[in-house]
Protein backbone atom coordinates (compact mmCIF):
# COMPACT_ATOMS: atom_id res chain seq x y z
CA UNK A 1 0.00 0.00 0.00
CA UNK A 2 1.33 3.42 -0.94
CA UNK A 3 1.83 5.99 1.79
CA UNK A 4 -0.15 8.57 -0.21
CA UNK A 5 -3.17 7.60 -2.28
CA UNK A 6 -4.68 9.84 -4.94
CA UNK A 7 -7.34 9.00 -7.51
CA UNK A 8 -5.71 9.35 -10.97
CA UNK A 9 -8.92 10.44 -12.69
CA UNK A 10 -9.42 11.80 -15.27
CA UNK A 11 -11.90 14.17 -13.70
CA UNK A 12 -13.94 16.06 -16.29
CA UNK A 13 -15.98 19.12 -15.27
CA UNK A 14 -17.74 21.91 -17.17
CA UNK A 15 -16.32 25.41 -17.04
CA UNK A 16 -17.46 27.27 -13.93
CA UNK A 17 -17.94 24.13 -11.83
CA UNK A 18 -16.16 23.40 -8.57
CA UNK A 19 -13.32 20.90 -8.85
CA UNK A 20 -12.83 18.69 -5.81
CA UNK A 21 -9.59 16.76 -5.38
CA UNK A 22 -8.39 14.67 -2.48
CA UNK A 23 -5.61 12.50 -1.12
CA UNK A 24 -5.44 10.09 1.76
CA UNK A 25 -2.33 9.12 3.65
CA UNK A 26 -1.45 6.36 6.04
CA UNK A 27 1.31 7.78 8.21
CA UNK A 28 0.47 10.29 10.92
CA UNK A 29 4.08 11.53 10.80
CA UNK A 30 3.16 13.61 7.75
CA UNK A 31 2.82 17.15 9.02
CA UNK A 32 3.11 19.47 6.03
CA UNK A 33 0.90 19.32 2.97
CA UNK A 34 1.16 20.84 -0.47
CA UNK A 35 -0.71 20.91 -3.74
CA UNK A 36 1.10 21.21 -7.06
CA UNK A 37 -0.26 21.74 -10.55
CA UNK A 38 1.55 20.14 -13.46
CA UNK A 39 0.89 20.85 -17.10
CA UNK A 40 1.86 18.25 -19.66
CA UNK A 41 5.65 17.91 -20.04
CA UNK A 42 6.30 20.69 -17.50
CA UNK A 43 7.60 20.71 -13.96
CA UNK A 44 5.17 20.85 -11.00
CA UNK A 45 4.10 24.32 -9.89
CA UNK A 46 3.37 24.96 -6.22
CA UNK A 47 -0.23 26.08 -5.62
CA UNK A 48 -0.70 25.91 -1.87
CA UNK A 49 0.85 24.57 1.28
CA UNK A 50 -0.43 24.16 4.83
CA UNK A 51 0.49 22.42 8.05
CA UNK A 52 -2.55 22.70 10.22
CA UNK A 53 -5.94 21.06 10.14
CA UNK A 54 -8.65 23.25 8.69
CA UNK A 55 -9.06 25.35 5.59
CA UNK A 56 -6.71 27.72 3.78
CA UNK A 57 -7.91 29.93 0.97
CA UNK A 58 -5.98 31.58 -1.86
CA UNK A 59 -8.10 33.14 -4.57
CA UNK A 60 -10.11 30.42 -6.28
CA UNK A 61 -8.25 27.68 -4.40
CA UNK A 62 -9.06 26.21 -0.99
CA UNK A 63 -6.90 23.58 0.69
CA UNK A 64 -8.40 21.50 3.46
CA UNK A 65 -6.60 19.23 5.89
CA UNK A 66 -8.14 16.73 8.30
CA UNK A 67 -5.28 15.14 10.22
CA UNK A 68 -7.58 12.98 12.33
CA UNK A 69 -8.89 11.29 9.17
CA UNK A 70 -5.55 11.54 7.31
CA UNK A 71 -7.31 13.24 4.42
CA UNK A 72 -6.51 16.38 2.44
CA UNK A 73 -8.52 18.16 -0.23
CA UNK A 74 -8.16 20.89 -2.81
CA UNK A 75 -11.15 22.79 -4.16
CA UNK A 76 -11.02 24.96 -7.26
CA UNK A 77 -13.94 27.37 -7.63
CA UNK A 78 -15.15 28.81 -10.91
CA UNK A 79 -12.98 26.41 -12.88
CA UNK A 80 -11.50 27.55 -16.19
CA UNK A 81 -10.18 25.57 -19.18
CA UNK A 82 -6.71 26.81 -18.17
CA UNK A 83 -7.10 24.79 -14.95
CA UNK A 84 -6.89 21.61 -17.05
CA UNK A 85 -3.79 19.90 -15.70
CA UNK A 86 -2.63 17.17 -13.37
CA UNK A 87 -2.87 18.05 -9.68
CA UNK A 88 -0.42 16.45 -7.30
CA UNK A 89 -0.66 16.33 -3.55
CA UNK A 90 2.60 16.18 -1.62
CA UNK A 91 3.47 15.88 2.02
CA UNK A 92 6.49 15.89 4.30
CA UNK A 93 7.19 13.92 7.46
CA UNK A 94 8.51 15.88 10.38
CA UNK A 95 11.46 13.44 10.66
CA UNK A 96 12.47 13.49 6.98
CA UNK A 97 12.27 17.08 5.93
CA UNK A 98 13.84 16.85 2.50
CA UNK A 99 11.73 13.96 1.27
CA UNK A 100 8.45 15.06 -0.27
CA UNK A 101 6.04 12.15 -0.72
CA UNK A 102 3.80 12.72 -3.74
CA UNK A 103 0.50 11.22 -4.75
CA UNK A 104 0.18 9.85 -8.28
CA UNK A 105 -1.70 12.94 -9.44
CA UNK A 106 -5.27 13.53 -10.63
CA UNK A 107 -5.81 14.63 -14.21
CA UNK A 108 -8.43 17.37 -14.46
CA UNK A 109 -10.14 18.41 -17.67
CA UNK A 110 -12.29 21.56 -17.66
CA UNK A 111 -14.48 21.71 -20.76
CA UNK A 112 -15.69 25.07 -22.17
CA UNK B 1 17.14 34.52 -11.43
CA UNK B 2 13.47 33.78 -11.67
CA UNK B 3 13.35 30.05 -11.11
CA UNK B 4 15.03 26.67 -11.10
CA UNK B 5 16.84 25.96 -14.34
CA UNK B 6 17.62 22.50 -15.70
CA UNK B 7 19.79 21.52 -18.61
CA UNK B 8 19.34 19.82 -20.99
CA UNK B 9 15.56 19.73 -21.38
CA UNK B 10 15.70 16.55 -23.42
CA UNK B 11 18.31 13.82 -23.72
CA UNK B 12 18.24 10.72 -25.90
CA UNK B 13 21.01 8.24 -25.23
CA UNK B 14 21.90 4.71 -26.10
CA UNK B 15 21.76 2.02 -23.46
CA UNK B 16 25.06 1.73 -21.65
CA UNK B 17 26.09 5.35 -22.12
CA UNK B 18 26.65 7.80 -19.27
CA UNK B 19 24.59 10.98 -18.98
CA UNK B 20 24.87 14.06 -16.77
CA UNK B 21 22.19 16.58 -15.95
CA UNK B 22 22.62 20.01 -14.42
CA UNK B 23 20.37 21.97 -12.09
CA UNK B 24 20.72 25.63 -11.13
CA UNK B 25 18.51 26.39 -8.11
CA UNK B 26 17.00 29.71 -7.08
CA UNK B 27 20.03 31.65 -5.90
CA UNK B 28 19.11 32.19 -2.24
CA UNK B 29 17.91 28.62 -1.68
CA UNK B 30 20.03 26.30 0.43
CA UNK B 31 18.20 23.07 -0.24
CA UNK B 32 18.22 21.28 -3.55
CA UNK B 33 16.28 18.14 -4.43
CA UNK B 34 16.31 15.58 -7.23
CA UNK B 35 13.18 13.63 -8.14
CA UNK B 36 12.30 11.21 -10.91
CA UNK B 37 8.87 11.02 -12.54
CA UNK B 38 7.53 8.37 -14.90
CA UNK B 39 4.37 8.65 -16.95
CA UNK B 40 1.21 8.64 -14.87
CA UNK B 41 3.06 8.74 -11.57
CA UNK B 42 3.97 11.42 -9.09
CA UNK B 43 7.59 12.44 -8.61
CA UNK B 44 9.73 9.98 -6.62
CA UNK B 45 12.40 11.27 -4.27
CA UNK B 46 16.01 10.54 -5.24
CA UNK B 47 18.19 12.74 -3.04
CA UNK B 48 18.55 16.16 -1.48
CA UNK B 49 21.29 18.57 -0.45
CA UNK B 50 21.61 21.17 2.25
CA UNK B 51 24.22 23.49 0.77
CA UNK B 52 26.96 21.09 -0.44
CA UNK B 53 26.07 18.25 1.94
CA UNK B 54 24.02 15.36 0.59
CA UNK B 55 21.68 14.64 3.50
CA UNK B 56 19.50 11.81 2.27
CA UNK B 57 19.45 9.34 -0.60
CA UNK B 58 16.66 7.09 -1.72
CA UNK B 59 17.09 3.36 -2.19
CA UNK B 60 16.07 4.15 -5.79
CA UNK B 61 19.46 5.81 -6.19
CA UNK B 62 21.50 2.76 -7.18
CA UNK B 63 25.27 2.82 -7.43
CA UNK B 64 24.89 3.87 -11.08
CA UNK B 65 23.48 7.20 -9.92
CA UNK B 66 25.54 9.93 -8.33
CA UNK B 67 24.67 13.50 -7.45
CA UNK B 68 26.93 16.35 -6.44
CA UNK B 69 26.60 19.92 -5.36
CA UNK B 70 30.24 20.91 -5.03
CA UNK B 71 29.96 24.56 -4.03
CA UNK B 72 26.47 24.57 -2.66
CA UNK B 73 25.11 26.22 -5.78
CA UNK B 74 24.38 24.17 -8.91
CA UNK B 75 24.05 20.40 -8.81
CA UNK B 76 24.71 17.57 -11.24
CA UNK B 77 23.08 14.18 -11.48
CA UNK B 78 25.02 11.52 -13.35
CA UNK B 79 23.69 8.15 -14.48
CA UNK B 80 26.28 5.64 -15.53
CA UNK B 81 25.63 2.68 -17.84
CA UNK B 82 22.09 3.80 -18.58
CA UNK B 83 19.32 1.23 -18.85
CA UNK B 84 15.95 1.49 -20.56
CA UNK B 85 14.31 1.60 -17.13
CA UNK B 86 16.09 4.90 -16.49
CA UNK B 87 13.87 6.61 -19.05
CA UNK B 88 11.92 9.23 -17.10
CA UNK B 89 11.64 12.92 -16.33
CA UNK B 90 14.31 14.03 -13.88
CA UNK B 91 13.15 16.97 -11.81
CA UNK B 92 15.17 19.35 -9.68
CA UNK B 93 13.67 21.56 -6.98
CA UNK B 94 15.00 24.03 -4.44
CA UNK B 95 13.80 25.59 -1.22
CA UNK B 96 15.02 27.61 1.76
CA UNK B 97 16.18 26.07 5.01
CA UNK B 98 14.24 23.54 7.06
CA UNK B 99 10.94 25.13 7.93
CA UNK B 100 10.39 26.27 4.38
CA UNK B 101 7.84 24.07 2.69
CA UNK B 102 7.88 26.03 -0.53
CA UNK B 103 9.87 23.89 -2.93
CA UNK B 104 10.01 25.16 -6.48
CA UNK B 105 10.59 22.79 -9.36
CA UNK B 106 12.40 23.23 -12.62
CA UNK B 107 11.00 22.15 -15.97
CA UNK B 108 12.79 18.83 -15.81
CA UNK B 109 15.10 16.86 -18.06
CA UNK B 110 13.36 14.19 -20.08
CA UNK B 111 15.65 11.20 -20.57
CA UNK B 112 14.99 8.57 -23.21
CA UNK B 113 17.24 5.51 -23.27
CA UNK B 114 17.09 3.59 -26.55
mmCIF file of C-alpha atoms in Angstrom:
data_model
loop_
_atom_site.group_PDB
_atom_site.id
_atom_site.type_symbol
_atom_site.label_atom_id
_atom_site.label_comp_id
_atom_site.label_asym_id
_atom_site.label_seq_id
_atom_site.Cartn_x
_atom_site.Cartn_y
_atom_site.Cartn_z
ATOM 1 C CA UNK A 1 0.000 0.000 0.000
ATOM 2 C CA UNK A 2 1.327 3.424 -0.939
ATOM 3 C CA UNK A 3 1.829 5.992 1.795
ATOM 4 C CA UNK A 4 -0.152 8.568 -0.212
ATOM 5 C CA UNK A 5 -3.172 7.601 -2.284
ATOM 6 C CA UNK A 6 -4.682 9.837 -4.944
ATOM 7 C CA UNK A 7 -7.344 9.001 -7.509
ATOM 8 C CA UNK A 8 -5.715 9.350 -10.972
ATOM 9 C CA UNK A 9 -8.918 10.438 -12.693
ATOM 10 C CA UNK A 10 -9.422 11.796 -15.273
ATOM 11 C CA UNK A 11 -11.901 14.170 -13.704
ATOM 12 C CA UNK A 12 -13.938 16.065 -16.290
ATOM 13 C CA UNK A 13 -15.976 19.117 -15.271
ATOM 14 C CA UNK A 14 -17.739 21.906 -17.175
ATOM 15 C CA UNK A 15 -16.318 25.415 -17.041
ATOM 16 C CA UNK A 16 -17.461 27.274 -13.929
ATOM 17 C CA UNK A 17 -17.943 24.131 -11.834
ATOM 18 C CA UNK A 18 -16.158 23.395 -8.570
ATOM 19 C CA UNK A 19 -13.315 20.903 -8.846
ATOM 20 C CA UNK A 20 -12.834 18.691 -5.806
ATOM 21 C CA UNK A 21 -9.594 16.756 -5.381
ATOM 22 C CA UNK A 22 -8.390 14.666 -2.483
ATOM 23 C CA UNK A 23 -5.612 12.498 -1.118
ATOM 24 C CA UNK A 24 -5.438 10.086 1.763
ATOM 25 C CA UNK A 25 -2.327 9.116 3.648
ATOM 26 C CA UNK A 26 -1.446 6.362 6.038
ATOM 27 C CA UNK A 27 1.310 7.785 8.213
ATOM 28 C CA UNK A 28 0.467 10.291 10.919
ATOM 29 C CA UNK A 29 4.078 11.532 10.796
ATOM 30 C CA UNK A 30 3.158 13.606 7.748
ATOM 31 C CA UNK A 31 2.821 17.146 9.015
ATOM 32 C CA UNK A 32 3.107 19.474 6.031
ATOM 33 C CA UNK A 33 0.902 19.317 2.973
ATOM 34 C CA UNK A 34 1.157 20.844 -0.467
ATOM 35 C CA UNK A 35 -0.708 20.907 -3.742
ATOM 36 C CA UNK A 36 1.101 21.211 -7.055
ATOM 37 C CA UNK A 37 -0.263 21.741 -10.553
ATOM 38 C CA UNK A 38 1.551 20.138 -13.463
ATOM 39 C CA UNK A 39 0.892 20.855 -17.101
ATOM 40 C CA UNK A 40 1.865 18.247 -19.661
ATOM 41 C CA UNK A 41 5.647 17.905 -20.036
ATOM 42 C CA UNK A 42 6.297 20.687 -17.505
ATOM 43 C CA UNK A 43 7.596 20.713 -13.956
ATOM 44 C CA UNK A 44 5.171 20.853 -10.999
ATOM 45 C CA UNK A 45 4.095 24.322 -9.889
ATOM 46 C CA UNK A 46 3.366 24.962 -6.218
ATOM 47 C CA UNK A 47 -0.228 26.078 -5.623
ATOM 48 C CA UNK A 48 -0.702 25.908 -1.869
ATOM 49 C CA UNK A 49 0.849 24.566 1.279
ATOM 50 C CA UNK A 50 -0.431 24.162 4.828
ATOM 51 C CA UNK A 51 0.494 22.421 8.047
ATOM 52 C CA UNK A 52 -2.549 22.698 10.217
ATOM 53 C CA UNK A 53 -5.935 21.056 10.137
ATOM 54 C CA UNK A 54 -8.649 23.249 8.693
ATOM 55 C CA UNK A 55 -9.059 25.353 5.588
ATOM 56 C CA UNK A 56 -6.712 27.721 3.780
ATOM 57 C CA UNK A 57 -7.912 29.934 0.965
ATOM 58 C CA UNK A 58 -5.981 31.585 -1.860
ATOM 59 C CA UNK A 59 -8.098 33.145 -4.567
ATOM 60 C CA UNK A 60 -10.112 30.417 -6.282
ATOM 61 C CA UNK A 61 -8.252 27.675 -4.403
ATOM 62 C CA UNK A 62 -9.065 26.209 -0.993
ATOM 63 C CA UNK A 63 -6.896 23.585 0.689
ATOM 64 C CA UNK A 64 -8.401 21.503 3.461
ATOM 65 C CA UNK A 65 -6.596 19.229 5.887
ATOM 66 C CA UNK A 66 -8.139 16.725 8.295
ATOM 67 C CA UNK A 67 -5.283 15.144 10.224
ATOM 68 C CA UNK A 68 -7.580 12.982 12.332
ATOM 69 C CA UNK A 69 -8.886 11.288 9.171
ATOM 70 C CA UNK A 70 -5.554 11.539 7.308
ATOM 71 C CA UNK A 71 -7.311 13.237 4.418
ATOM 72 C CA UNK A 72 -6.508 16.377 2.443
ATOM 73 C CA UNK A 73 -8.517 18.156 -0.230
ATOM 74 C CA UNK A 74 -8.164 20.894 -2.808
ATOM 75 C CA UNK A 75 -11.148 22.785 -4.163
ATOM 76 C CA UNK A 76 -11.023 24.956 -7.256
ATOM 77 C CA UNK A 77 -13.941 27.368 -7.633
ATOM 78 C CA UNK A 78 -15.149 28.814 -10.914
ATOM 79 C CA UNK A 79 -12.975 26.410 -12.879
ATOM 80 C CA UNK A 80 -11.499 27.551 -16.189
ATOM 81 C CA UNK A 81 -10.182 25.575 -19.180
ATOM 82 C CA UNK A 82 -6.714 26.813 -18.168
ATOM 83 C CA UNK A 83 -7.103 24.792 -14.955
ATOM 84 C CA UNK A 84 -6.889 21.607 -17.048
ATOM 85 C CA UNK A 85 -3.786 19.901 -15.698
ATOM 86 C CA UNK A 86 -2.626 17.175 -13.367
ATOM 87 C CA UNK A 87 -2.872 18.046 -9.679
ATOM 88 C CA UNK A 88 -0.415 16.446 -7.296
ATOM 89 C CA UNK A 89 -0.658 16.329 -3.546
ATOM 90 C CA UNK A 90 2.597 16.177 -1.618
ATOM 91 C CA UNK A 91 3.473 15.877 2.021
ATOM 92 C CA UNK A 92 6.490 15.891 4.304
ATOM 93 C CA UNK A 93 7.185 13.925 7.459
ATOM 94 C CA UNK A 94 8.511 15.882 10.384
ATOM 95 C CA UNK A 95 11.460 13.441 10.664
ATOM 96 C CA UNK A 96 12.473 13.494 6.978
ATOM 97 C CA UNK A 97 12.273 17.080 5.934
ATOM 98 C CA UNK A 98 13.839 16.849 2.503
ATOM 99 C CA UNK A 99 11.732 13.957 1.269
ATOM 100 C CA UNK A 100 8.448 15.064 -0.266
ATOM 101 C CA UNK A 101 6.036 12.152 -0.716
ATOM 102 C CA UNK A 102 3.801 12.723 -3.738
ATOM 103 C CA UNK A 103 0.504 11.222 -4.754
ATOM 104 C CA UNK A 104 0.185 9.852 -8.284
ATOM 105 C CA UNK A 105 -1.704 12.938 -9.437
ATOM 106 C CA UNK A 106 -5.267 13.533 -10.629
ATOM 107 C CA UNK A 107 -5.806 14.633 -14.215
ATOM 108 C CA UNK A 108 -8.433 17.371 -14.456
ATOM 109 C CA UNK A 109 -10.144 18.410 -17.674
ATOM 110 C CA UNK A 110 -12.289 21.563 -17.662
ATOM 111 C CA UNK A 111 -14.477 21.713 -20.756
ATOM 112 C CA UNK A 112 -15.691 25.071 -22.168
ATOM 113 C CA UNK B 1 17.140 34.515 -11.426
ATOM 114 C CA UNK B 2 13.470 33.782 -11.669
ATOM 115 C CA UNK B 3 13.351 30.051 -11.114
ATOM 116 C CA UNK B 4 15.031 26.665 -11.100
ATOM 117 C CA UNK B 5 16.843 25.957 -14.338
ATOM 118 C CA UNK B 6 17.618 22.499 -15.700
ATOM 119 C CA UNK B 7 19.793 21.519 -18.609
ATOM 120 C CA UNK B 8 19.338 19.819 -20.992
ATOM 121 C CA UNK B 9 15.560 19.734 -21.384
ATOM 122 C CA UNK B 10 15.699 16.552 -23.420
ATOM 123 C CA UNK B 11 18.306 13.824 -23.724
ATOM 124 C CA UNK B 12 18.241 10.724 -25.898
ATOM 125 C CA UNK B 13 21.006 8.243 -25.235
ATOM 126 C CA UNK B 14 21.901 4.709 -26.100
ATOM 127 C CA UNK B 15 21.757 2.019 -23.463
ATOM 128 C CA UNK B 16 25.058 1.729 -21.654
ATOM 129 C CA UNK B 17 26.088 5.354 -22.121
ATOM 130 C CA UNK B 18 26.649 7.805 -19.272
ATOM 131 C CA UNK B 19 24.585 10.975 -18.979
ATOM 132 C CA UNK B 20 24.871 14.056 -16.772
ATOM 133 C CA UNK B 21 22.188 16.584 -15.955
ATOM 134 C CA UNK B 22 22.618 20.010 -14.425
ATOM 135 C CA UNK B 23 20.370 21.972 -12.090
ATOM 136 C CA UNK B 24 20.721 25.633 -11.128
ATOM 137 C CA UNK B 25 18.514 26.394 -8.110
ATOM 138 C CA UNK B 26 17.003 29.708 -7.077
ATOM 139 C CA UNK B 27 20.028 31.647 -5.899
ATOM 140 C CA UNK B 28 19.112 32.186 -2.239
ATOM 141 C CA UNK B 29 17.912 28.617 -1.684
ATOM 142 C CA UNK B 30 20.031 26.301 0.433
ATOM 143 C CA UNK B 31 18.196 23.072 -0.238
ATOM 144 C CA UNK B 32 18.219 21.276 -3.547
ATOM 145 C CA UNK B 33 16.277 18.138 -4.434
ATOM 146 C CA UNK B 34 16.308 15.584 -7.234
ATOM 147 C CA UNK B 35 13.184 13.629 -8.145
ATOM 148 C CA UNK B 36 12.299 11.214 -10.908
ATOM 149 C CA UNK B 37 8.874 11.019 -12.543
ATOM 150 C CA UNK B 38 7.531 8.373 -14.900
ATOM 151 C CA UNK B 39 4.372 8.652 -16.955
ATOM 152 C CA UNK B 40 1.210 8.636 -14.873
ATOM 153 C CA UNK B 41 3.064 8.739 -11.572
ATOM 154 C CA UNK B 42 3.968 11.417 -9.091
ATOM 155 C CA UNK B 43 7.594 12.436 -8.613
ATOM 156 C CA UNK B 44 9.734 9.985 -6.618
ATOM 157 C CA UNK B 45 12.397 11.266 -4.268
ATOM 158 C CA UNK B 46 16.006 10.542 -5.242
ATOM 159 C CA UNK B 47 18.189 12.744 -3.039
ATOM 160 C CA UNK B 48 18.550 16.163 -1.481
ATOM 161 C CA UNK B 49 21.292 18.567 -0.451
ATOM 162 C CA UNK B 50 21.612 21.170 2.254
ATOM 163 C CA UNK B 51 24.223 23.486 0.768
ATOM 164 C CA UNK B 52 26.962 21.095 -0.438
ATOM 165 C CA UNK B 53 26.066 18.255 1.938
ATOM 166 C CA UNK B 54 24.021 15.356 0.590
ATOM 167 C CA UNK B 55 21.680 14.640 3.501
ATOM 168 C CA UNK B 56 19.504 11.809 2.270
ATOM 169 C CA UNK B 57 19.452 9.344 -0.602
ATOM 170 C CA UNK B 58 16.656 7.090 -1.724
ATOM 171 C CA UNK B 59 17.085 3.364 -2.192
ATOM 172 C CA UNK B 60 16.069 4.148 -5.789
ATOM 173 C CA UNK B 61 19.456 5.807 -6.190
ATOM 174 C CA UNK B 62 21.501 2.763 -7.178
ATOM 175 C CA UNK B 63 25.272 2.818 -7.430
ATOM 176 C CA UNK B 64 24.893 3.873 -11.079
ATOM 177 C CA UNK B 65 23.482 7.199 -9.920
ATOM 178 C CA UNK B 66 25.538 9.927 -8.333
ATOM 179 C CA UNK B 67 24.671 13.496 -7.448
ATOM 180 C CA UNK B 68 26.925 16.348 -6.444
ATOM 181 C CA UNK B 69 26.602 19.918 -5.359
ATOM 182 C CA UNK B 70 30.236 20.913 -5.026
ATOM 183 C CA UNK B 71 29.958 24.560 -4.033
ATOM 184 C CA UNK B 72 26.474 24.569 -2.657
ATOM 185 C CA UNK B 73 25.109 26.222 -5.780
ATOM 186 C CA UNK B 74 24.380 24.172 -8.908
ATOM 187 C CA UNK B 75 24.052 20.401 -8.811
ATOM 188 C CA UNK B 76 24.708 17.575 -11.241
ATOM 189 C CA UNK B 77 23.080 14.180 -11.477
ATOM 190 C CA UNK B 78 25.015 11.517 -13.352
ATOM 191 C CA UNK B 79 23.695 8.155 -14.483
ATOM 192 C CA UNK B 80 26.278 5.641 -15.529
ATOM 193 C CA UNK B 81 25.633 2.682 -17.838
ATOM 194 C CA UNK B 82 22.094 3.801 -18.580
ATOM 195 C CA UNK B 83 19.320 1.230 -18.845
ATOM 196 C CA UNK B 84 15.946 1.490 -20.559
ATOM 197 C CA UNK B 85 14.307 1.597 -17.131
ATOM 198 C CA UNK B 86 16.089 4.903 -16.487
ATOM 199 C CA UNK B 87 13.867 6.613 -19.053
ATOM 200 C CA UNK B 88 11.922 9.230 -17.099
ATOM 201 C CA UNK B 89 11.641 12.923 -16.334
ATOM 202 C CA UNK B 90 14.314 14.030 -13.884
ATOM 203 C CA UNK B 91 13.152 16.974 -11.810
ATOM 204 C CA UNK B 92 15.167 19.346 -9.680
ATOM 205 C CA UNK B 93 13.673 21.562 -6.981
ATOM 206 C CA UNK B 94 14.995 24.032 -4.444
ATOM 207 C CA UNK B 95 13.801 25.590 -1.220
ATOM 208 C CA UNK B 96 15.017 27.613 1.756
ATOM 209 C CA UNK B 97 16.176 26.069 5.006
ATOM 210 C CA UNK B 98 14.237 23.544 7.058
ATOM 211 C CA UNK B 99 10.942 25.127 7.929
ATOM 212 C CA UNK B 100 10.391 26.273 4.380
ATOM 213 C CA UNK B 101 7.844 24.065 2.686
ATOM 214 C CA UNK B 102 7.876 26.034 -0.530
ATOM 215 C CA UNK B 103 9.866 23.892 -2.933
ATOM 216 C CA UNK B 104 10.010 25.156 -6.485
ATOM 217 C CA UNK B 105 10.585 22.790 -9.358
ATOM 218 C CA UNK B 106 12.399 23.229 -12.623
ATOM 219 C CA UNK B 107 10.998 22.153 -15.975
ATOM 220 C CA UNK B 108 12.792 18.834 -15.808
ATOM 221 C CA UNK B 109 15.105 16.862 -18.061
ATOM 222 C CA UNK B 110 13.361 14.188 -20.079
ATOM 223 C CA UNK B 111 15.648 11.197 -20.575
ATOM 224 C CA UNK B 112 14.989 8.566 -23.209
ATOM 225 C CA UNK B 113 17.239 5.507 -23.270
ATOM 226 C CA UNK B 114 17.093 3.592 -26.545
#
